[in-house]
């Protein structure tokens, strides 16, 4: 008599565990797309909520759709673990610290119109961000670049990103090179994942209906907020390549086209978006507050994140069915290699924007060494922030 194969039990977190886990991670979510590696560490290595393959599929999905990559990966992890409610609470938990901190900074900026204290306090934190993203590039690179051809695709992608080539074109180039160069490493005979997505289109259509209703109310009573909401919704829909792609779009629309803010004010908001946790698109909170106070910040924040969330939830169930196609596997390999290239490019851009001196160099080197030694990122950021205050205030 045959013995049945034991089933592997996959941990099923509670909704509260998802929210609190990602809220804690969101407190230290510095470095934009660099946080994807830390999300992987949490959901794959520490909690076991997703397998490594499932997480790779999520990264690939979030890389090919517009929006801020890291928070989309968080939504994907929540969706795999607990459906749409899990995705929503994970998304909110990860983004809430960034929203609250940026809202506080925007209120301070609106009252003082000067940021010398804030700039000094976060001067050292910028060096820590460089270390965080560099460590993420190393972590993700080790997990992804298994062959010389993988490294070549990553390098090509990094060069194209550095030249400010359209991110969608970079992604397509990486996929095409991958299809040509990479050998088939798997077949379609593998059984599909036993983890099934719930039906998500009811939730997606319901959220879109609520958003449309909100737009009608804003159009009737607060036309400025209506315009603000539509603008940020459209920016997120066209931000291929991650949250950083939204920055030039914001500048063009807000400063050059509409004249809502002057260039120096928007640049101050972008700087705060880089030194606060969470994706850089949180700059929308800053813009919304300066234009229309708390209601403006809420409308701008919801509008810049809603498309990202809906795209993940709506597309993920169909995206999974492709995972065992050999051609799709090669395309995914190219996508993941391009993501490593993006991380490398972001690391250098952060470093080039920082005014380096001995103190900043030592702080960055010490932070990177601590991360390589597996020190918890929370302690690295907290200790680094304290040192920054002592050194640069």
CSV table of C-alpha atoms in Angstrom, one decimal:
chain,number,residue,atom,x,y,z
A,1,UNK,CA,0.0,0.0,0.0
A,2,UNK,CA,1.4,3.4,-1.0
A,3,UNK,CA,2.1,5.9,1.6
A,4,UNK,CA,0.6,9.3,0.9
A,5,UNK,CA,3.0,12.2,0.4
A,6,UNK,CA,2.8,14.6,3.4
A,7,UNK,CA,1.6,18.0,2.6
A,8,UNK,CA,3.8,21.0,3.4
A,9,UNK,CA,2.0,23.4,5.7
A,10,UNK,CA,2.4,27.0,4.5
A,11,UNK,CA,2.2,29.6,7.4
A,12,UNK,CA,-1.0,31.6,7.1
A,13,UNK,CA,-0.5,34.9,8.9
A,14,UNK,CA,-3.4,36.9,10.5
A,15,UNK,CA,-4.4,40.2,9.0
A,16,UNK,CA,-3.0,41.9,12.1
A,17,UNK,CA,0.4,40.1,11.7
A,18,UNK,CA,0.6,41.3,8.1
A,19,UNK,CA,-0.2,44.9,9.0
A,20,UNK,CA,2.2,45.0,11.9
A,21,UNK,CA,5.0,43.2,10.1
A,22,UNK,CA,4.9,45.5,7.2
A,23,UNK,CA,4.4,48.6,9.4
A,24,UNK,CA,7.6,47.8,11.2
A,25,UNK,CA,9.4,47.2,7.9
A,26,UNK,CA,7.9,50.5,6.6
A,27,UNK,CA,9.6,52.4,9.4
A,28,UNK,CA,12.9,51.6,7.9
A,29,UNK,CA,11.9,51.5,4.2
A,30,UNK,CA,14.7,53.7,3.0
A,31,UNK,CA,16.2,53.3,-0.5
A,32,UNK,CA,13.1,52.9,-2.8
A,33,UNK,CA,13.4,49.7,-4.8
A,34,UNK,CA,16.2,48.6,-2.6
A,35,UNK,CA,13.6,47.6,0.0
A,36,UNK,CA,12.5,44.6,-2.2
A,37,UNK,CA,15.4,42.6,-0.9
A,38,UNK,CA,14.3,43.3,2.7
A,39,UNK,CA,10.7,42.4,1.8
A,40,UNK,CA,12.1,39.1,0.5
A,41,UNK,CA,14.0,38.5,3.7
A,42,UNK,CA,10.9,39.0,5.8
A,43,UNK,CA,8.3,37.0,3.8
A,44,UNK,CA,10.5,34.2,2.4
A,45,UNK,CA,13.4,33.7,4.8
A,46,UNK,CA,11.9,34.8,8.2
A,47,UNK,CA,8.2,34.1,8.0
A,48,UNK,CA,7.9,31.6,5.1
A,49,UNK,CA,4.7,33.2,3.9
A,50,UNK,CA,5.9,32.8,0.3
A,51,UNK,CA,8.3,30.5,-1.5
A,52,UNK,CA,11.4,31.9,-3.2
A,53,UNK,CA,9.8,31.1,-6.6
A,54,UNK,CA,6.5,32.8,-5.7
A,55,UNK,CA,8.4,35.9,-4.6
A,56,UNK,CA,10.4,36.0,-7.8
A,57,UNK,CA,7.1,35.9,-9.8
A,58,UNK,CA,5.9,38.9,-7.7
A,59,UNK,CA,9.0,40.9,-8.3
A,60,UNK,CA,8.7,40.2,-12.0
A,61,UNK,CA,5.1,41.2,-12.1
A,62,UNK,CA,5.8,44.5,-10.2
A,63,UNK,CA,8.7,45.3,-12.4
A,64,UNK,CA,6.7,45.1,-15.6
A,65,UNK,CA,3.7,47.3,-14.5
A,66,UNK,CA,3.9,51.0,-13.6
A,67,UNK,CA,4.2,52.2,-10.0
A,68,UNK,CA,6.5,52.1,-7.0
A,69,UNK,CA,8.0,48.6,-7.1
A,70,UNK,CA,8.7,48.0,-3.4
A,71,UNK,CA,5.2,48.7,-2.1
A,72,UNK,CA,3.7,46.7,-5.0
A,73,UNK,CA,5.8,43.7,-3.9
A,74,UNK,CA,4.4,44.2,-0.4
A,75,UNK,CA,0.9,44.1,-1.8
A,76,UNK,CA,1.6,41.0,-3.8
A,77,UNK,CA,3.0,39.3,-0.7
A,78,UNK,CA,-0.2,40.2,1.2
A,79,UNK,CA,-2.3,39.0,-1.6
A,80,UNK,CA,-0.6,35.6,-1.7
A,81,UNK,CA,-0.9,35.3,2.0
A,82,UNK,CA,-4.4,36.5,2.7
A,83,UNK,CA,-6.2,37.6,-0.4
A,84,UNK,CA,-7.3,41.1,-1.2
A,85,UNK,CA,-7.7,42.1,2.5
A,86,UNK,CA,-4.2,40.9,3.2
A,87,UNK,CA,-2.9,42.9,0.2
A,88,UNK,CA,-4.7,46.1,1.4
A,89,UNK,CA,-3.5,45.9,5.0
A,90,UNK,CA,0.0,45.0,4.0
A,91,UNK,CA,0.0,47.9,1.5
A,92,UNK,CA,-1.3,50.3,4.2
A,93,UNK,CA,1.0,49.1,6.9
A,94,UNK,CA,4.1,49.6,4.7
A,95,UNK,CA,3.1,53.0,3.4
A,96,UNK,CA,1.7,54.5,6.6
A,97,UNK,CA,5.0,55.5,8.3
A,98,UNK,CA,6.1,57.3,5.1
A,99,UNK,CA,2.8,59.2,4.9
A,100,UNK,CA,2.8,60.3,8.5
A,101,UNK,CA,6.4,61.4,8.4
A,102,UNK,CA,6.1,63.3,5.2
A,103,UNK,CA,2.9,64.9,6.4
A,104,UNK,CA,4.7,66.1,9.5
A,105,UNK,CA,7.6,67.5,7.3
A,106,UNK,CA,5.2,69.2,4.9
A,107,UNK,CA,3.4,70.9,7.8
A,108,UNK,CA,6.8,72.0,9.2
A,109,UNK,CA,7.9,73.3,5.8
A,110,UNK,CA,4.6,75.2,5.3
A,111,UNK,CA,5.1,77.0,8.5
A,112,UNK,CA,8.8,77.8,8.3
A,113,UNK,CA,9.6,77.7,4.6
A,114,UNK,CA,13.1,76.6,5.6
A,115,UNK,CA,14.7,73.3,6.2
A,116,UNK,CA,18.2,73.8,7.7
A,117,UNK,CA,17.4,71.8,10.8
A,118,UNK,CA,15.8,68.9,8.9
A,119,UNK,CA,18.6,68.9,6.2
A,120,UNK,CA,21.2,68.7,8.9
A,121,UNK,CA,19.5,66.0,10.9
A,122,UNK,CA,19.1,63.9,7.7
A,123,UNK,CA,22.4,64.6,6.2
A,124,UNK,CA,24.0,61.5,7.6
A,125,UNK,CA,20.8,59.5,6.9
A,126,UNK,CA,21.4,60.0,3.2
A,127,UNK,CA,24.8,58.2,3.5
A,128,UNK,CA,23.0,55.4,5.2
A,129,UNK,CA,20.5,55.2,2.3
A,130,UNK,CA,23.4,54.7,0.0
A,131,UNK,CA,24.6,51.8,2.1
A,132,UNK,CA,21.1,50.3,2.3
A,133,UNK,CA,20.6,50.3,-1.5
A,134,UNK,CA,24.1,49.0,-2.1
A,135,UNK,CA,23.5,46.1,0.3
A,136,UNK,CA,20.2,45.4,-1.4
A,137,UNK,CA,21.9,45.3,-4.8
A,138,UNK,CA,24.4,42.8,-3.5
A,139,UNK,CA,21.7,40.7,-1.8
A,140,UNK,CA,19.4,40.6,-4.9
A,141,UNK,CA,22.3,40.2,-7.3
A,142,UNK,CA,23.6,37.1,-5.4
A,143,UNK,CA,20.2,35.6,-5.6
A,144,UNK,CA,19.5,36.4,-9.3
A,145,UNK,CA,22.8,36.5,-11.2
A,146,UNK,CA,23.7,32.8,-11.6
A,147,UNK,CA,25.5,33.1,-15.0
A,148,UNK,CA,27.7,35.4,-16.9
A,149,UNK,CA,24.8,36.1,-19.3
A,150,UNK,CA,22.7,37.2,-16.3
A,151,UNK,CA,25.4,39.6,-15.2
A,152,UNK,CA,25.7,40.9,-18.8
A,153,UNK,CA,22.0,41.7,-18.9
A,154,UNK,CA,22.1,43.4,-15.5
A,155,UNK,CA,25.1,45.5,-16.6
A,156,UNK,CA,23.4,46.5,-19.9
A,157,UNK,CA,20.2,47.5,-18.0
A,158,UNK,CA,22.2,49.5,-15.5
A,159,UNK,CA,23.9,51.4,-18.4
A,160,UNK,CA,20.6,52.1,-20.1
A,161,UNK,CA,19.0,53.3,-16.9
A,162,UNK,CA,22.0,55.6,-16.2
A,163,UNK,CA,21.5,57.1,-19.7
A,164,UNK,CA,17.9,57.9,-18.8
A,165,UNK,CA,16.5,55.6,-21.4
A,166,UNK,CA,12.7,55.0,-21.0
A,167,UNK,CA,12.4,52.3,-18.4
A,168,UNK,CA,9.9,50.4,-20.4
A,169,UNK,CA,12.3,50.3,-23.3
A,170,UNK,CA,15.1,49.1,-20.9
A,171,UNK,CA,12.8,46.3,-19.7
A,172,UNK,CA,11.9,45.2,-23.2
A,173,UNK,CA,15.6,45.2,-24.2
A,174,UNK,CA,16.4,43.0,-21.2
A,175,UNK,CA,13.6,40.6,-22.1
A,176,UNK,CA,14.7,40.4,-25.7
A,177,UNK,CA,18.3,39.8,-24.8
A,178,UNK,CA,17.3,37.2,-22.3
A,179,UNK,CA,15.1,35.3,-24.9
A,180,UNK,CA,18.1,35.2,-27.3
A,181,UNK,CA,20.9,34.4,-24.9
A,182,UNK,CA,19.5,32.3,-22.1
A,183,UNK,CA,19.1,28.6,-22.5
A,184,UNK,CA,15.9,26.9,-21.5
A,185,UNK,CA,16.3,25.8,-17.9
A,186,UNK,CA,12.8,24.3,-17.3
A,187,UNK,CA,9.8,22.9,-19.0
A,188,UNK,CA,6.1,23.4,-18.7
A,189,UNK,CA,5.7,19.9,-17.2
A,190,UNK,CA,6.0,21.2,-13.6
A,191,UNK,CA,2.7,21.3,-11.8
A,192,UNK,CA,1.2,24.7,-11.0
A,193,UNK,CA,1.4,26.2,-7.6
A,194,UNK,CA,-1.1,24.8,-5.1
A,195,UNK,CA,-1.6,28.3,-3.7
A,196,UNK,CA,-4.6,29.9,-5.5
A,197,UNK,CA,-5.5,33.5,-5.7
A,198,UNK,CA,-9.1,34.4,-4.9
A,199,UNK,CA,-11.2,36.2,-7.5
A,200,UNK,CA,-10.0,39.8,-7.3
A,201,UNK,CA,-11.9,41.6,-10.0
A,202,UNK,CA,-14.9,42.3,-7.8
A,203,UNK,CA,-12.7,44.1,-5.4
A,204,UNK,CA,-10.8,45.9,-8.2
A,205,UNK,CA,-14.0,47.1,-9.8
A,206,UNK,CA,-15.5,48.1,-6.5
A,207,UNK,CA,-12.5,50.2,-5.6
A,208,UNK,CA,-12.5,51.8,-9.0
A,209,UNK,CA,-16.2,52.6,-8.6
A,210,UNK,CA,-15.5,54.2,-5.2
A,211,UNK,CA,-12.7,56.3,-6.7
A,212,UNK,CA,-14.9,57.4,-9.5
A,213,UNK,CA,-17.6,58.4,-7.0
A,214,UNK,CA,-15.0,60.4,-5.1
A,215,UNK,CA,-14.0,62.1,-8.2
A,216,UNK,CA,-17.5,63.2,-8.9
A,217,UNK,CA,-17.8,64.7,-5.4
A,218,UNK,CA,-14.5,66.5,-5.8
A,219,UNK,CA,-15.5,67.8,-9.2
A,220,UNK,CA,-18.7,69.2,-7.7
A,221,UNK,CA,-17.3,70.7,-4.6
A,222,UNK,CA,-13.4,71.0,-4.8
A,223,UNK,CA,-12.3,71.3,-8.4
A,224,UNK,CA,-8.7,71.8,-7.3
A,225,UNK,CA,-8.7,68.5,-5.5
A,226,UNK,CA,-10.3,66.9,-8.6
A,227,UNK,CA,-7.5,68.1,-10.8
A,228,UNK,CA,-4.9,67.0,-8.2
A,229,UNK,CA,-6.3,63.5,-8.0
A,230,UNK,CA,-6.5,62.9,-11.7
A,231,UNK,CA,-3.0,64.2,-12.2
A,232,UNK,CA,-1.4,61.9,-9.6
A,233,UNK,CA,-3.5,58.9,-10.8
A,234,UNK,CA,-2.2,59.5,-14.3
A,235,UNK,CA,1.4,59.9,-13.2
A,236,UNK,CA,1.4,56.6,-11.4
A,237,UNK,CA,-0.2,54.8,-14.4
A,238,UNK,CA,2.7,56.0,-16.6
A,239,UNK,CA,5.6,55.6,-14.1
A,240,UNK,CA,7.2,52.5,-15.7
A,241,UNK,CA,10.4,51.5,-14.1
A,242,UNK,CA,9.5,52.2,-10.4
A,243,UNK,CA,8.7,55.2,-8.3
A,244,UNK,CA,11.7,57.2,-9.5
A,245,UNK,CA,10.2,57.4,-13.0
A,246,UNK,CA,7.4,59.6,-11.4
A,247,UNK,CA,9.9,62.4,-10.4
A,248,UNK,CA,10.4,63.9,-13.8
A,249,UNK,CA,6.7,63.5,-14.5
A,250,UNK,CA,5.9,65.4,-11.3
A,251,UNK,CA,8.3,68.2,-12.2
A,252,UNK,CA,7.0,68.6,-15.7
A,253,UNK,CA,3.3,68.6,-14.7
A,254,UNK,CA,3.5,70.5,-11.4
A,255,UNK,CA,6.2,73.1,-12.2
A,256,UNK,CA,6.4,73.5,-15.9
A,257,UNK,CA,2.9,72.9,-17.1
A,258,UNK,CA,0.6,74.0,-14.2
A,259,UNK,CA,2.9,76.2,-12.2
A,260,UNK,CA,1.4,75.0,-8.9
A,261,UNK,CA,4.8,75.1,-7.2
A,262,UNK,CA,8.1,76.6,-8.1
A,263,UNK,CA,11.0,74.4,-8.9
A,264,UNK,CA,12.9,74.9,-5.7
A,265,UNK,CA,9.9,74.1,-3.5
A,266,UNK,CA,9.3,70.8,-5.5
A,267,UNK,CA,12.9,69.9,-5.2
A,268,UNK,CA,12.7,70.3,-1.4
A,269,UNK,CA,9.8,67.9,-1.5
A,270,UNK,CA,11.8,65.4,-3.6
A,271,UNK,CA,14.7,65.6,-1.1
A,272,UNK,CA,12.3,64.8,1.7
A,273,UNK,CA,10.9,62.0,-0.4
A,274,UNK,CA,14.4,60.5,-0.5
A,275,UNK,CA,15.2,60.8,3.2
A,276,UNK,CA,11.8,59.6,4.5
A,277,UNK,CA,11.0,55.9,4.5
A,278,UNK,CA,8.9,54.5,1.7
A,279,UNK,CA,8.8,55.1,-2.0
A,280,UNK,CA,9.8,58.5,-3.4
A,281,UNK,CA,6.3,59.0,-4.8
A,282,UNK,CA,5.4,60.0,-1.2
A,283,UNK,CA,6.5,63.4,-2.5
A,284,UNK,CA,2.8,63.6,-3.6
A,285,UNK,CA,1.9,64.0,0.0
A,286,UNK,CA,4.1,67.0,0.3
A,287,UNK,CA,2.7,68.6,-2.9
A,288,UNK,CA,-0.9,67.9,-1.8
A,289,UNK,CA,-0.4,69.5,1.6
A,290,UNK,CA,1.2,72.7,0.2
A,291,UNK,CA,-1.6,73.1,-2.3
A,292,UNK,CA,-4.6,72.2,-0.2
A,293,UNK,CA,-3.6,71.3,3.4
A,294,UNK,CA,-4.6,67.9,4.9
A,295,UNK,CA,-7.4,67.2,2.4
A,296,UNK,CA,-4.9,67.8,-0.4
A,297,UNK,CA,-2.3,65.5,1.1
A,298,UNK,CA,-4.9,62.7,1.5
A,299,UNK,CA,-6.2,63.0,-2.0
A,300,UNK,CA,-2.7,63.2,-3.5
A,301,UNK,CA,-1.5,60.2,-1.5
A,302,UNK,CA,-4.5,58.0,-2.4
A,303,UNK,CA,-4.3,58.9,-6.0
A,304,UNK,CA,-0.6,58.2,-6.4
A,305,UNK,CA,-0.8,54.8,-4.8
A,306,UNK,CA,-4.2,53.5,-6.0
A,307,UNK,CA,-3.2,52.5,-9.6
A,308,UNK,CA,-0.2,50.6,-8.3
A,309,UNK,CA,-2.4,48.6,-5.9
A,310,UNK,CA,-5.2,47.9,-8.3
A,311,UNK,CA,-2.7,46.7,-11.0
A,312,UNK,CA,-1.1,44.2,-8.7
A,313,UNK,CA,-4.4,42.8,-7.4
A,314,UNK,CA,-6.0,42.7,-10.8
A,315,UNK,CA,-3.2,41.2,-12.8
A,316,UNK,CA,-1.6,38.8,-10.3
A,317,UNK,CA,-4.0,35.9,-10.7
A,318,UNK,CA,-3.5,35.8,-14.4
A,319,UNK,CA,0.2,36.4,-14.2
A,320,UNK,CA,0.7,33.2,-12.2
A,321,UNK,CA,-0.6,31.0,-14.9
A,322,UNK,CA,2.4,31.9,-17.1
A,323,UNK,CA,5.0,31.0,-14.6
A,324,UNK,CA,5.7,27.5,-16.0
A,325,UNK,CA,6.0,28.5,-19.6
A,326,UNK,CA,9.7,28.1,-20.7
A,327,UNK,CA,9.6,31.3,-22.7
A,328,UNK,CA,8.0,33.2,-19.9
A,329,UNK,CA,10.7,31.9,-17.5
A,330,UNK,CA,13.4,33.2,-19.8
A,331,UNK,CA,11.6,36.6,-20.0
A,332,UNK,CA,11.3,36.7,-16.2
A,333,UNK,CA,15.0,36.1,-15.8
A,334,UNK,CA,15.6,39.1,-18.0
A,335,UNK,CA,13.2,41.2,-15.9
A,336,UNK,CA,14.9,40.2,-12.7
A,337,UNK,CA,18.3,40.9,-14.2
A,338,UNK,CA,17.1,44.4,-15.2
A,339,UNK,CA,15.9,45.0,-11.7
A,340,UNK,CA,19.5,44.3,-10.4
A,341,UNK,CA,20.6,46.9,-12.9
A,342,UNK,CA,18.1,49.3,-11.6
A,343,UNK,CA,19.4,48.8,-8.1
A,344,UNK,CA,22.9,49.5,-9.2
A,345,UNK,CA,21.9,52.6,-11.0
A,346,UNK,CA,19.9,53.9,-8.0
A,347,UNK,CA,22.9,53.3,-5.7
A,348,UNK,CA,25.2,55.4,-7.9
A,349,UNK,CA,22.6,58.2,-8.2
A,350,UNK,CA,22.1,58.4,-4.5
A,351,UNK,CA,25.9,58.5,-4.0
A,352,UNK,CA,26.3,61.2,-6.6
A,353,UNK,CA,23.7,63.4,-4.9
A,354,UNK,CA,25.4,63.3,-1.6
A,355,UNK,CA,28.1,65.7,-0.5
A,356,UNK,CA,30.9,63.3,0.6
A,357,UNK,CA,33.3,64.0,3.4
A,358,UNK,CA,35.1,61.8,5.9
A,359,UNK,CA,32.2,61.7,8.3
A,360,UNK,CA,29.7,60.7,5.6
A,361,UNK,CA,32.1,58.1,4.1
A,362,UNK,CA,32.7,56.5,7.5
A,363,UNK,CA,29.0,56.4,8.3
A,364,UNK,CA,28.1,54.8,4.9
A,365,UNK,CA,31.0,52.3,5.2
A,366,UNK,CA,30.0,51.4,8.8
A,367,UNK,CA,26.3,51.0,7.8
A,368,UNK,CA,27.2,48.8,4.9
A,369,UNK,CA,29.5,46.7,7.0
A,370,UNK,CA,26.8,46.2,9.6
A,371,UNK,CA,24.2,45.2,7.0
A,372,UNK,CA,26.7,42.7,5.5
A,373,UNK,CA,27.1,41.2,9.0
A,374,UNK,CA,23.3,40.7,9.1
A,375,UNK,CA,22.6,43.4,11.7
A,376,UNK,CA,18.9,44.2,11.6
A,377,UNK,CA,18.2,47.2,9.3
A,378,UNK,CA,16.1,48.8,12.0
A,379,UNK,CA,19.1,49.1,14.4
A,380,UNK,CA,21.3,50.3,11.6
A,381,UNK,CA,18.9,53.1,10.7
A,382,UNK,CA,18.2,54.1,14.3
A,383,UNK,CA,21.8,54.1,15.4
A,384,UNK,CA,22.8,55.9,12.2
A,385,UNK,CA,20.2,58.6,12.7
A,386,UNK,CA,21.4,59.2,16.3
A,387,UNK,CA,25.0,59.5,15.0
A,388,UNK,CA,23.8,61.9,12.3
A,389,UNK,CA,22.3,64.2,14.8
A,390,UNK,CA,25.5,64.3,16.8
A,391,UNK,CA,27.7,64.8,13.8
A,392,UNK,CA,25.8,67.2,11.6
A,393,UNK,CA,23.5,69.3,13.7
